[in-house]
Each structure stands twice: as C-alpha cells, then as structure tokens.
Amino acid sequence: VIHSKLTPKASAAGGPEKNTTQSKPASLAPHNPLKQSAPRSAFLLCKGFCYTISMSIIETLKKEFSGEVDVSLPTRIKCATDASLFEVLPEAVVYPKSTEDIETIVRFVSTHKKEFPQLSVTARAAGTCMSGGSLSESLVMDVTKYLNHIEEVDLASQTIVVEPGVYYRDFD
C-alpha cells in the first residue's frame, strides 16, 4: 500500500491539484476509480479504508484508555484537514478526558512503536494550524471535546489557567 504524506486539497477551480510531494509509476498506484473525476475528499474516502496500523492495536488502546477512540470515517475525515492546504486521513481519533489519558496515549505509542513503527500521536485543538501541524496518518488526539475548561481566573495576578482544548473565542 502506498501512502502519501501531506496531500494538497482540491484547487479553487474545483479539480484535484497534482501531488508534487510524491511521484509513482502508474503500475504501482493503488486502483482508485474515484480519483479521476472526483474531488480530493472523495479520494480520501477511498483511501480511508486502508489501515496502516492493525485494528488489533486500536482495540488494545481502547482497553487501556478511559477516553474515547473513534475510527469512524466521518470523524476521521473531519480531522483530516486544518487551516492548511493539506489533507491527511488519520487511522483513529482519540479524545482524552484527563491529563492521565494523555499520559496513557503517549506511553501506549512509546510502548508499541517497535511493533508498529508508523504509530504516532499528534495533538489537535481547533485545527487552525496553517502548516498541517495537527494532521497525522496515525492517531490524532483531539483535546477540544473534554479538555476545554477555564480552570482558574486570578485578576490580582492577571493569570488564567486553561485546559488545552479551550477555544480563544471562549477565553476572550
């Protein structure tokens, strides 16, 4: 299976832009009947069924992790984009409910990295990065669902303690 990293989104004219980050002979390209006439997001739908990490490792993560693990295609497509020009479909999206969950995810990836070298975790908040920093082909850790509270406001010292999933609009 050939996977490309950081694939440009469809152009403003409506057609898919050429992927300049990778070239491959037509004989090695995966068969994709939608690629010729469909927008880039449809190509993601086709590509989205090819897992590079074993689903058994996802099941193992679900047992060790108290947060949510979502492998549904709509959720993965939602996390395949940010404010950049790229689309990268993750294998799964995890929603930590606590800092302990974050520690569990990082420890899990570290423990299983030798068995699954492509396993990684990428933190994601609002998806406003314009360089593709919140995109990953492996695990995306979305902190906006549960870790989105303003913990403490201290007007005397002019400090505020927030969780990583707080949106700026809510903070302001």
CSV table of N, CA and C in Angstrom, one decimal:
chain,number,residue,atom,x,y,z
A,1,VAL,N,0.8,-1.2,0.0
A,1,VAL,CA,0.0,0.0,0.0
A,1,VAL,C,0.9,1.2,0.0
A,2,ILE,N,0.6,2.1,-0.9
A,2,ILE,CA,1.4,3.4,-1.0
A,2,ILE,C,0.6,4.5,-0.3
A,3,HIS,N,1.2,5.2,0.6
A,3,HIS,CA,0.6,6.3,1.3
A,3,HIS,C,1.4,7.5,1.1
A,4,SER,N,0.7,8.6,0.8
A,4,SER,CA,1.4,9.9,0.6
A,4,SER,C,1.2,10.8,1.9
A,5,LYS,N,2.1,11.6,2.2
A,5,LYS,CA,2.0,12.5,3.3
A,5,LYS,C,1.7,13.9,2.8
A,6,LEU,N,0.9,14.6,3.5
A,6,LEU,CA,0.6,16.0,3.2
A,6,LEU,C,0.2,16.1,1.7
A,7,THR,N,-1.0,15.6,1.4
A,7,THR,CA,-1.6,15.7,0.1
A,7,THR,C,-2.3,17.0,-0.1
A,8,PRO,N,-2.1,17.8,-1.1
A,8,PRO,CA,-2.8,19.1,-1.2
A,8,PRO,C,-4.3,18.9,-1.5
A,9,LYS,N,-5.1,19.8,-1.0
A,9,LYS,CA,-6.5,19.7,-1.2
A,9,LYS,C,-6.9,20.1,-2.6
A,10,ALA,N,-8.1,20.0,-3.0
A,10,ALA,CA,-8.6,20.4,-4.3
A,10,ALA,C,-8.3,21.9,-4.6
A,11,SER,N,-8.1,22.2,-5.8
A,11,SER,CA,-7.8,23.6,-6.2
A,11,SER,C,-9.0,24.4,-6.2
A,12,ALA,N,-8.9,25.7,-6.2
A,12,ALA,CA,-10.0,26.6,-6.2
A,12,ALA,C,-10.9,26.4,-7.5
A,13,ALA,N,-10.3,25.9,-8.6
A,13,ALA,CA,-11.0,25.6,-9.8
A,13,ALA,C,-11.9,24.4,-9.7
A,14,GLY,N,-11.8,23.6,-8.6
A,14,GLY,CA,-12.6,22.5,-8.3
A,14,GLY,C,-12.0,21.2,-8.6
A,15,GLY,N,-10.9,21.1,-9.3
A,15,GLY,CA,-10.3,19.8,-9.6
A,15,GLY,C,-9.2,19.5,-8.6
A,16,PRO,N,-8.8,18.3,-8.6
A,16,PRO,CA,-7.7,18.0,-7.7
A,16,PRO,C,-6.3,18.5,-8.2
A,17,GLU,N,-5.6,19.1,-7.2
A,17,GLU,CA,-4.2,19.6,-7.6
A,17,GLU,C,-3.3,18.4,-7.7
A,18,LYS,N,-2.2,18.5,-8.4
A,18,LYS,CA,-1.3,17.4,-8.6
A,18,LYS,C,-0.5,17.3,-7.3
A,19,ASN,N,-0.2,16.1,-6.9
A,19,ASN,CA,0.6,15.9,-5.7
A,19,ASN,C,2.1,15.9,-6.1
A,20,THR,N,2.7,17.0,-5.7
A,20,THR,CA,4.1,17.2,-6.1
A,20,THR,C,5.1,16.6,-5.0
A,21,THR,N,4.5,16.1,-3.9
A,21,THR,CA,5.4,15.6,-2.9
A,21,THR,C,5.8,14.1,-3.1
A,22,GLN,N,5.2,13.5,-4.2
A,22,GLN,CA,5.5,12.1,-4.4
A,22,GLN,C,5.2,11.8,-5.8
A,23,SER,N,6.0,11.0,-6.5
A,23,SER,CA,5.7,10.5,-7.8
A,23,SER,C,5.8,9.0,-7.8
A,24,LYS,N,4.9,8.3,-8.5
A,24,LYS,CA,5.0,6.9,-8.5
A,24,LYS,C,4.5,6.4,-9.9
A,25,PRO,N,5.1,5.4,-10.4
A,25,PRO,CA,4.6,4.9,-11.7
A,25,PRO,C,3.2,4.4,-11.6
A,26,ALA,N,2.4,4.6,-12.7
A,26,ALA,CA,1.0,4.2,-12.7
A,26,ALA,C,0.8,2.7,-12.3
A,27,SER,N,1.8,1.9,-12.7
A,27,SER,CA,1.6,0.4,-12.4
A,27,SER,C,1.7,0.2,-10.8
A,28,LEU,N,2.3,1.1,-10.1
A,28,LEU,CA,2.3,0.9,-8.6
A,28,LEU,C,1.2,1.6,-7.9
A,29,ALA,N,0.5,2.5,-8.6
A,29,ALA,CA,-0.5,3.3,-7.9
A,29,ALA,C,-1.7,2.4,-7.5
A,30,PRO,N,-2.3,2.6,-6.3
A,30,PRO,CA,-3.4,1.8,-6.0
A,30,PRO,C,-4.6,2.1,-6.9
A,31,HIS,N,-5.4,1.1,-7.2
A,31,HIS,CA,-6.6,1.3,-8.1
A,31,HIS,C,-7.6,2.2,-7.3
A,32,ASN,N,-8.0,3.2,-7.9
A,32,ASN,CA,-8.9,4.2,-7.3
A,32,ASN,C,-9.8,4.7,-8.4
A,33,PRO,N,-11.0,4.1,-8.6
A,33,PRO,CA,-11.9,4.6,-9.6
A,33,PRO,C,-12.4,6.0,-9.4
A,34,LEU,N,-12.4,6.5,-8.2
A,34,LEU,CA,-12.9,7.9,-7.9
A,34,LEU,C,-11.9,9.0,-8.2
A,35,LYS,N,-10.6,8.6,-8.3
A,35,LYS,CA,-9.6,9.6,-8.4
A,35,LYS,C,-9.7,10.4,-9.6
A,36,GLN,N,-10.1,9.9,-10.7
A,36,GLN,CA,-10.1,10.6,-12.0
A,36,GLN,C,-11.1,11.7,-12.0
A,37,SER,N,-12.3,11.5,-11.5
A,37,SER,CA,-13.3,12.5,-11.7
A,37,SER,C,-13.8,13.2,-10.4
A,38,ALA,N,-13.4,12.7,-9.3
A,38,ALA,CA,-14.0,13.2,-8.0
A,38,ALA,C,-13.0,14.2,-7.3
A,39,PRO,N,-13.6,15.0,-6.5
A,39,PRO,CA,-12.8,15.9,-5.7
A,39,PRO,C,-11.9,15.2,-4.7
A,40,ARG,N,-10.9,15.8,-4.2
A,40,ARG,CA,-9.9,15.2,-3.3
A,40,ARG,C,-10.5,14.5,-2.1
A,41,SER,N,-11.6,15.1,-1.6
A,41,SER,CA,-12.2,14.4,-0.4
A,41,SER,C,-12.7,13.0,-0.7
A,42,ALA,N,-13.2,12.8,-2.0
A,42,ALA,CA,-13.7,11.5,-2.4
A,42,ALA,C,-12.5,10.5,-2.4
A,43,PHE,N,-11.3,11.0,-2.8
A,43,PHE,CA,-10.1,10.2,-2.8
A,43,PHE,C,-9.8,9.7,-1.4
A,44,LEU,N,-10.0,10.7,-0.5
A,44,LEU,CA,-9.8,10.3,0.9
A,44,LEU,C,-10.7,9.2,1.4
A,45,LEU,N,-12.0,9.3,0.9
A,45,LEU,CA,-12.9,8.2,1.2
A,45,LEU,C,-12.4,6.9,0.8
A,46,CYS,N,-11.9,6.8,-0.5
A,46,CYS,CA,-11.4,5.6,-1.0
A,46,CYS,C,-10.1,5.1,-0.2
A,47,LYS,N,-9.3,6.0,0.1
A,47,LYS,CA,-8.0,5.7,0.8
A,47,LYS,C,-8.3,5.4,2.2
A,48,GLY,N,-9.4,5.9,2.8
A,48,GLY,CA,-9.7,5.8,4.2
A,48,GLY,C,-9.9,4.4,4.7
A,49,PHE,N,-10.1,3.4,3.8
A,49,PHE,CA,-10.3,2.0,4.2
A,49,PHE,C,-9.0,1.2,4.3
A,50,CYS,N,-7.9,1.8,4.0
A,50,CYS,CA,-6.6,1.1,4.1
A,50,CYS,C,-5.9,1.5,5.3
A,51,TYR,N,-6.0,0.6,6.3
A,51,TYR,CA,-5.3,0.9,7.6
A,51,TYR,C,-3.9,0.5,7.5
A,52,THR,N,-3.0,1.4,8.0
A,52,THR,CA,-1.6,1.1,8.0
A,52,THR,C,-1.2,0.5,9.4
A,53,ILE,N,-2.0,0.7,10.4
A,53,ILE,CA,-1.8,0.0,11.7
A,53,ILE,C,-2.9,-1.0,11.9
A,54,SER,N,-2.6,-2.0,12.6
A,54,SER,CA,-3.5,-3.1,12.8
A,54,SER,C,-4.7,-2.6,13.7
A,55,MET,N,-5.9,-3.0,13.3
A,55,MET,CA,-7.1,-2.7,14.1
A,55,MET,C,-7.0,-3.3,15.5
A,56,SER,N,-6.2,-4.4,15.7
A,56,SER,CA,-6.0,-5.0,17.0
A,56,SER,C,-5.3,-4.1,17.9
A,57,ILE,N,-4.4,-3.2,17.4
A,57,ILE,CA,-3.7,-2.3,18.3
A,57,ILE,C,-4.7,-1.2,18.7
A,58,ILE,N,-5.6,-0.8,17.9
A,58,ILE,CA,-6.7,0.1,18.3
A,58,ILE,C,-7.6,-0.5,19.4
A,59,GLU,N,-7.9,-1.8,19.2
A,59,GLU,CA,-8.7,-2.4,20.3
A,59,GLU,C,-7.9,-2.5,21.6
A,60,THR,N,-6.6,-2.7,21.5
A,60,THR,CA,-5.8,-2.7,22.7
A,60,THR,C,-5.8,-1.3,23.4
A,61,LEU,N,-5.7,-0.3,22.6
A,61,LEU,CA,-5.7,1.1,23.1
A,61,LEU,C,-7.1,1.4,23.8
A,62,LYS,N,-8.2,0.9,23.2
A,62,LYS,CA,-9.5,1.1,23.8
A,62,LYS,C,-9.6,0.5,25.2
A,63,LYS,N,-8.9,-0.6,25.4
A,63,LYS,CA,-8.9,-1.3,26.7
A,63,LYS,C,-8.1,-0.5,27.8
A,64,GLU,N,-7.0,0.2,27.3
A,64,GLU,CA,-6.1,0.9,28.3
A,64,GLU,C,-6.4,2.3,28.5
A,65,PHE,N,-7.3,2.9,27.7
A,65,PHE,CA,-7.6,4.3,27.6
A,65,PHE,C,-9.0,4.6,28.1
A,66,SER,N,-9.2,5.5,29.0
A,66,SER,CA,-10.6,5.8,29.5
A,66,SER,C,-11.3,6.8,28.7
A,67,GLY,N,-10.6,7.5,27.8
A,67,GLY,CA,-11.3,8.4,26.9
A,67,GLY,C,-12.0,7.7,25.7
A,68,GLU,N,-12.3,8.4,24.7
A,68,GLU,CA,-13.0,7.8,23.6
A,68,GLU,C,-12.0,7.5,22.4
A,69,VAL,N,-12.2,6.5,21.7
A,69,VAL,CA,-11.4,6.1,20.5
A,69,VAL,C,-12.4,6.0,19.4
A,70,ASP,N,-12.3,6.8,18.3
A,70,ASP,CA,-13.2,6.8,17.2
A,70,ASP,C,-12.5,6.5,15.9
A,71,VAL,N,-12.9,5.4,15.2
A,71,VAL,CA,-12.3,5.1,13.9
A,71,VAL,C,-13.4,5.2,12.8
A,72,SER,N,-14.5,5.9,13.1
A,72,SER,CA,-15.5,6.1,12.1
A,72,SER,C,-15.0,7.0,11.0
A,73,LEU,N,-15.4,6.8,9.8
A,73,LEU,CA,-14.9,7.5,8.6
A,73,LEU,C,-15.3,9.0,8.7
A,74,PRO,N,-16.5,9.4,9.1
A,74,PRO,CA,-16.8,10.8,9.2
A,74,PRO,C,-15.9,11.6,10.2
A,75,THR,N,-15.6,11.0,11.3
A,75,THR,CA,-14.8,11.6,12.3
A,75,THR,C,-13.3,11.7,11.8
A,76,ARG,N,-12.9,10.7,11.1
A,76,ARG,CA,-11.5,10.7,10.6
A,76,ARG,C,-11.4,11.8,9.5
A,77,ILE,N,-12.4,11.9,8.7
A,77,ILE,CA,-12.4,12.9,7.6
A,77,ILE,C,-12.4,14.3,8.2
A,78,LYS,N,-13.2,14.5,9.3
A,78,LYS,CA,-13.2,15.8,10.0
A,78,LYS,C,-11.9,16.2,10.4
A,79,CYS,N,-11.1,15.3,10.9
A,79,CYS,CA,-9.7,15.5,11.5
A,79,CYS,C,-8.7,15.4,10.4
A,80,ALA,N,-9.1,15.2,9.1
A,80,ALA,CA,-8.1,15.1,8.1
A,80,ALA,C,-7.7,16.5,7.5
A,81,THR,N,-8.3,17.5,8.0
A,81,THR,CA,-8.0,18.9,7.5
A,81,THR,C,-7.8,19.8,8.6
A,82,ASP,N,-7.1,20.9,8.4
A,82,ASP,CA,-6.9,22.0,9.3
A,82,ASP,C,-7.0,23.3,8.4
A,83,ALA,N,-6.4,24.4,8.9
A,83,ALA,CA,-6.4,25.6,8.1
A,83,ALA,C,-5.4,25.6,7.0
A,84,SER,N,-4.6,24.6,6.8
A,84,SER,CA,-3.6,24.5,5.8
A,84,SER,C,-4.2,24.0,4.5
A,85,LEU,N,-3.3,23.8,3.5
A,85,LEU,CA,-3.8,23.3,2.2
A,85,LEU,C,-3.7,21.8,2.1
A,86,PHE,N,-3.6,21.1,3.2
A,86,PHE,CA,-3.3,19.7,3.2
A,86,PHE,C,-4.5,18.9,3.7
A,87,GLU,N,-4.6,17.6,3.3
A,87,GLU,CA,-5.5,16.6,3.8
A,87,GLU,C,-4.7,15.4,4.1
A,88,VAL,N,-4.8,14.9,5.4
A,88,VAL,CA,-4.1,13.6,5.8
A,88,VAL,C,-5.1,12.9,6.6
A,89,LEU,N,-5.5,11.7,6.2
A,89,LEU,CA,-6.5,11.0,6.9
A,89,LEU,C,-5.9,10.1,8.0
A,90,PRO,N,-6.3,10.4,9.3
A,90,PRO,CA,-5.8,9.6,10.4
A,90,PRO,C,-6.4,8.2,10.5
A,91,GLU,N,-5.7,7.3,11.2
A,91,GLU,CA,-6.2,6.0,11.4
A,91,GLU,C,-7.3,6.0,12.4
A,92,ALA,N,-7.2,6.8,13.5
A,92,ALA,CA,-8.1,6.9,14.5
A,92,ALA,C,-8.0,8.3,15.2
A,93,VAL,N,-9.1,8.7,15.8
A,93,VAL,CA,-9.1,10.0,16.6
A,93,VAL,C,-9.4,9.6,18.0
A,94,VAL,N,-8.6,10.1,18.9
A,94,VAL,CA,-8.8,9.8,20.4
A,94,VAL,C,-9.1,11.1,21.1
A,95,TYR,N,-10.0,10.9,22.1
A,95,TYR,CA,-10.5,12.1,22.8
A,95,TYR,C,-10.2,11.8,24.3
A,96,PRO,N,-9.0,12.4,24.8
A,96,PRO,CA,-8.7,12.2,26.2
A,96,PRO,C,-9.7,13.0,27.1
A,97,LYS,N,-10.0,12.4,28.3
A,97,LYS,CA,-10.9,13.0,29.3
A,97,LYS,C,-10.1,13.6,30.4
A,98,SER,N,-8.8,13.4,30.5
A,98,SER,CA,-7.9,13.9,31.6
A,98,SER,C,-6.5,13.9,31.2
A,99,THR,N,-5.7,14.5,32.0
A,99,THR,CA,-4.2,14.5,31.7
A,99,THR,C,-3.7,13.1,31.8
A,100,GLU,N,-4.3,12.3,32.7
A,100,GLU,CA,-3.9,10.9,32.8
A,100,GLU,C,-4.1,10.2,31.5
A,101,ASP,N,-5.2,10.5,30.8
A,101,ASP,CA,-5.4,9.9,29.4
A,101,ASP,C,-4.3,10.3,28.4
A,102,ILE,N,-3.9,11.5,28.5
A,102,ILE,CA,-2.8,12.0,27.6
A,102,ILE,C,-1.6,11.2,27.9
A,103,GLU,N,-1.2,11.0,29.2
A,103,GLU,CA,-0.1,10.2,29.6
A,103,GLU,C,-0.2,8.8,29.0
A,104,THR,N,-1.4,8.2,29.2
A,104,THR,CA,-1.7,6.9,28.7
A,104,THR,C,-1.4,6.7,27.2
A,105,ILE,N,-1.9,7.7,26.4
A,105,ILE,CA,-1.7,7.7,25.0
A,105,ILE,C,-0.2,7.7,24.6
A,106,VAL,N,0.5,8.7,25.2
A,106,VAL,CA,1.9,8.8,24.9
A,106,VAL,C,2.7,7.6,25.3
A,107,ARG,N,2.4,7.0,26.5
A,107,ARG,CA,3.0,5.8,26.9
A,107,ARG,C,2.7,4.6,26.0
A,108,PHE,N,1.4,4.5,25.6
A,108,PHE,CA,0.9,3.5,24.7
A,108,PHE,C,1.7,3.5,23.3
A,109,VAL,N,1.8,4.7,22.8
A,109,VAL,CA,2.5,4.8,21.5
A,109,VAL,C,4.0,4.5,21.7
A,110,SER,N,4.6,4.9,22.7
A,110,SER,CA,6.0,4.6,23.0
A,110,SER,C,6.2,3.1,23.2
A,111,THR,N,5.3,2.5,23.9
A,111,THR,CA,5.4,1.0,24.1
A,111,THR,C,5.3,0.2,22.9
A,112,HIS,N,4.4,0.6,21.9
A,112,HIS,CA,4.1,-0.2,20.8
A,112,HIS,C,4.8,0.3,19.5
A,113,LYS,N,5.7,1.3,19.6
A,113,LYS,CA,6.4,1.8,18.5
A,113,LYS,C,7.2,0.8,17.7
A,114,LYS,N,7.9,-0.1,18.5
A,114,LYS,CA,8.7,-1.1,17.8
A,114,LYS,C,7.9,-2.1,17.0
A,115,GLU,N,6.8,-2.5,17.5
A,115,GLU,CA,5.9,-3.4,16.8
A,115,GLU,C,5.2,-2.7,15.6
A,116,PHE,N,4.8,-1.4,15.7
A,116,PHE,CA,4.2,-0.6,14.7
A,116,PHE,C,4.9,0.7,14.5
A,117,PRO,N,6.0,0.7,13.7
A,117,PRO,CA,6.8,1.9,13.5
A,117,PRO,C,6.1,3.1,13.0
A,118,GLN,N,5.0,2.9,12.3
A,118,GLN,CA,4.2,4.1,11.8
A,118,GLN,C,3.3,4.6,12.9
A,119,LEU,N,3.2,4.0,14.0
A,119,LEU,CA,2.3,4.5,15.1
A,119,LEU,C,2.9,5.8,15.7
A,120,SER,N,2.0,6.8,15.8
A,120,SER,CA,2.4,8.1,16.4
A,120,SER,C,1.2,8.8,16.9
A,121,VAL,N,1.3,9.8,17.7
A,121,VAL,CA,0.2,10.6,18.1
A,121,VAL,C,0.5,12.1,17.9
A,122,THR,N,-0.6,12.8,17.4
A,122,THR,CA,-0.5,14.2,17.1
A,122,THR,C,-1.6,14.9,17.8
A,123,ALA,N,-1.2,15.9,18.6
A,123,ALA,CA,-2.2,16.7,19.4
A,123,ALA,C,-2.9,17.6,18.4
A,124,ARG,N,-4.2,17.8,18.7
A,124,ARG,CA,-5.1,18.7,17.9
A,124,ARG,C,-6.0,19.4,18.8
A,125,ALA,N,-6.1,20.7,18.5
A,125,ALA,CA,-7.1,21.5,19.3
A,125,ALA,C,-8.1,22.1,18.2
A,126,ALA,N,-8.1,23.3,17.9
A,126,ALA,CA,-9.1,23.9,17.0
A,126,ALA,C,-8.8,23.6,15.5
A,127,GLY,N,-7.6,23.1,15.2
A,127,GLY,CA,-7.3,22.8,13.8
A,127,GLY,C,-7.0,24.1,13.0
A,128,THR,N,-6.5,25.1,13.6
A,128,THR,CA,-6.2,26.4,13.0
A,128,THR,C,-4.8,26.5,12.4
A,129,CYS,N,-4.0,25.5,12.6
A,129,CYS,CA,-2.6,25.5,12.1
A,129,CYS,C,-2.6,25.6,10.6
A,130,MET,N,-1.8,26.5,10.1
A,130,MET,CA,-1.8,26.7,8.6
A,130,MET,C,-0.6,26.0,8.0
A,131,SER,N,0.1,25.1,8.7
A,131,SER,CA,1.2,24.3,8.1
A,131,SER,C,1.0,22.8,8.2
A,132,GLY,N,-0.2,22.4,8.6
A,132,GLY,CA,-0.5,20.9,8.6
A,132,GLY,C,0.0,20.3,9.9
A,133,GLY,N,0.3,21.1,10.9
A,133,GLY,CA,0.8,20.5,12.1
A,133,GLY,C,-0.1,19.6,12.9
A,134,SER,N,-1.4,19.8,12.7
A,134,SER,CA,-2.3,18.9,13.5
A,134,SER,C,-2.8,17.7,12.7
A,135,LEU,N,-2.2,17.4,11.6
A,135,LEU,CA,-2.6,16.3,10.8
A,135,LEU,C,-1.6,15.1,11.0
A,136,SER,N,-2.2,13.9,10.8
A,136,SER,CA,-1.4,12.7,11.0
A,136,SER,C,-2.1,11.5,10.3
A,137,GLU,N,-1.3,10.6,9.8
A,137,GLU,CA,-1.8,9.4,9.3
A,137,GLU,C,-2.0,8.3,10.4
A,138,SER,N,-1.7,8.6,11.6
A,138,SER,CA,-1.8,7.6,12.7
A,138,SER,C,-2.9,8.0,13.6
A,139,LEU,N,-2.5,8.4,14.9
A,139,LEU,CA,-3.5,8.8,15.9
A,139,LEU,C,-3.6,10.3,16.0
A,140,VAL,N,-4.8,10.9,16.0
A,140,VAL,CA,-5.0,12.3,16.3
A,140,VAL,C,-5.6,12.4,17.6
A,141,MET,N,-5.0,13.2,18.5
A,141,MET,CA,-5.5,13.3,19.9
A,141,MET,C,-6.2,14.7,19.9
A,142,ASP,N,-7.6,14.7,19.9
A,142,ASP,CA,-8.4,15.9,19.9
A,142,ASP,C,-8.7,16.3,21.3
A,143,VAL,N,-8.2,17.4,21.8
A,143,VAL,CA,-8.5,17.8,23.2
A,143,VAL,C,-9.7,18.7,23.4
A,144,THR,N,-10.3,19.1,22.3
A,144,THR,CA,-11.4,20.1,22.4
A,144,THR,C,-12.7,19.5,23.0
A,145,LYS,N,-12.9,18.2,22.9
A,145,LYS,CA,-14.2,17.6,23.3
A,145,LYS,C,-14.3,17.6,24.9
A,146,TYR,N,-13.3,17.2,25.6
A,146,TYR,CA,-13.4,17.1,27.1
A,146,TYR,C,-12.4,18.1,27.8
A,147,LEU,N,-11.3,18.4,27.3
A,147,LEU,CA,-10.3,19.2,28.0
A,147,LEU,C,-10.5,20.6,27.5
A,148,ASN,N,-11.6,21.2,27.8
A,148,ASN,CA,-12.0,22.5,27.3
A,148,ASN,C,-12.5,23.5,28.3
A,149,HIS,N,-11.9,23.4,29.5
A,149,HIS,CA,-12.4,24.2,30.6
A,149,HIS,C,-11.4,25.3,31.0
A,150,ILE,N,-12.0,26.5,31.5
A,150,ILE,CA,-11.2,27.5,32.0
A,150,ILE,C,-11.2,27.2,33.5
A,151,GLU,N,-10.0,26.8,34.0
A,151,GLU,CA,-9.8,26.3,35.4
A,151,GLU,C,-9.8,27.4,36.5
A,152,GLU,N,-9.1,28.5,36.2
A,152,GLU,CA,-8.8,29.5,37.2
A,152,GLU,C,-8.6,30.9,36.6
A,153,VAL,N,-9.2,31.9,37.2
A,153,VAL,CA,-9.0,33.3,36.8
A,153,VAL,C,-8.6,34.0,38.0
A,154,ASP,N,-7.4,34.6,37.9
A,154,ASP,CA,-6.8,35.4,39.0
A,154,ASP,C,-6.6,36.8,38.6
A,155,LEU,N,-7.5,37.7,38.8
A,155,LEU,CA,-7.4,39.1,38.4
A,155,LEU,C,-6.3,39.8,39.0
A,156,ALA,N,-6.0,39.5,40.3
A,156,ALA,CA,-4.9,40.2,41.0
A,156,ALA,C,-3.6,40.0,40.3
A,157,SER,N,-3.3,38.7,39.9
A,157,SER,CA,-2.0,38.5,39.3
A,157,SER,C,-2.1,38.5,37.7
A,158,GLN,N,-3.3,38.7,37.3
A,158,GLN,CA,-3.7,38.7,35.8
A,158,GLN,C,-3.2,37.4,35.1
A,159,THR,N,-3.6,36.3,35.7
A,159,THR,CA,-3.3,35.0,35.2
A,159,THR,C,-4.6,34.2,35.0
A,160,ILE,N,-4.6,33.3,34.0
A,160,ILE,CA,-5.7,32.4,33.8
A,160,ILE,C,-5.1,31.0,33.5
A,161,VAL,N,-5.7,30.0,34.1
A,161,VAL,CA,-5.3,28.6,33.9
A,161,VAL,C,-6.4,28.0,33.0
A,162,VAL,N,-6.0,27.4,31.9
A,162,VAL,CA,-7.0,26.8,31.0
A,162,VAL,C,-6.5,25.4,30.6
A,163,GLU,N,-7.4,24.6,30.2
A,163,GLU,CA,-7.1,23.3,29.6
A,163,GLU,C,-6.8,23.5,28.1
A,164,PRO,N,-6.0,22.6,27.5
A,164,PRO,CA,-5.6,22.8,26.1
A,164,PRO,C,-6.7,22.9,25.0
A,165,GLY,N,-7.9,22.4,25.3
A,165,GLY,CA,-8.9,22.5,24.3
A,165,GLY,C,-9.8,23.7,24.4
A,166,VAL,N,-9.5,24.7,25.1
A,166,VAL,CA,-10.3,25.9,25.2
A,166,VAL,C,-10.1,26.7,24.0
A,167,TYR,N,-11.2,27.1,23.3
A,167,TYR,CA,-11.1,28.0,22.1
A,167,TYR,C,-10.8,29.4,22.6
A,168,TYR,N,-10.1,30.1,21.7
A,168,TYR,CA,-9.7,31.5,22.0
A,168,TYR,C,-11.0,32.4,22.2
A,169,ARG,N,-12.0,32.1,21.4
A,169,ARG,CA,-13.2,32.9,21.4
A,169,ARG,C,-13.9,32.7,22.8
A,170,ASP,N,-13.8,31.6,23.4
A,170,ASP,CA,-14.3,31.4,24.8
A,170,ASP,C,-13.5,32.0,25.8
A,171,PHE,N,-12.2,32.0,25.6
A,171,PHE,CA,-11.2,32.6,26.5
A,171,PHE,C,-11.3,34.1,26.5
A,172,ASP,N,-11.5,34.7,25.4
A,172,ASP,CA,-11.6,36.1,25.3
A,172,ASP,C,-12.9,36.6,26.0
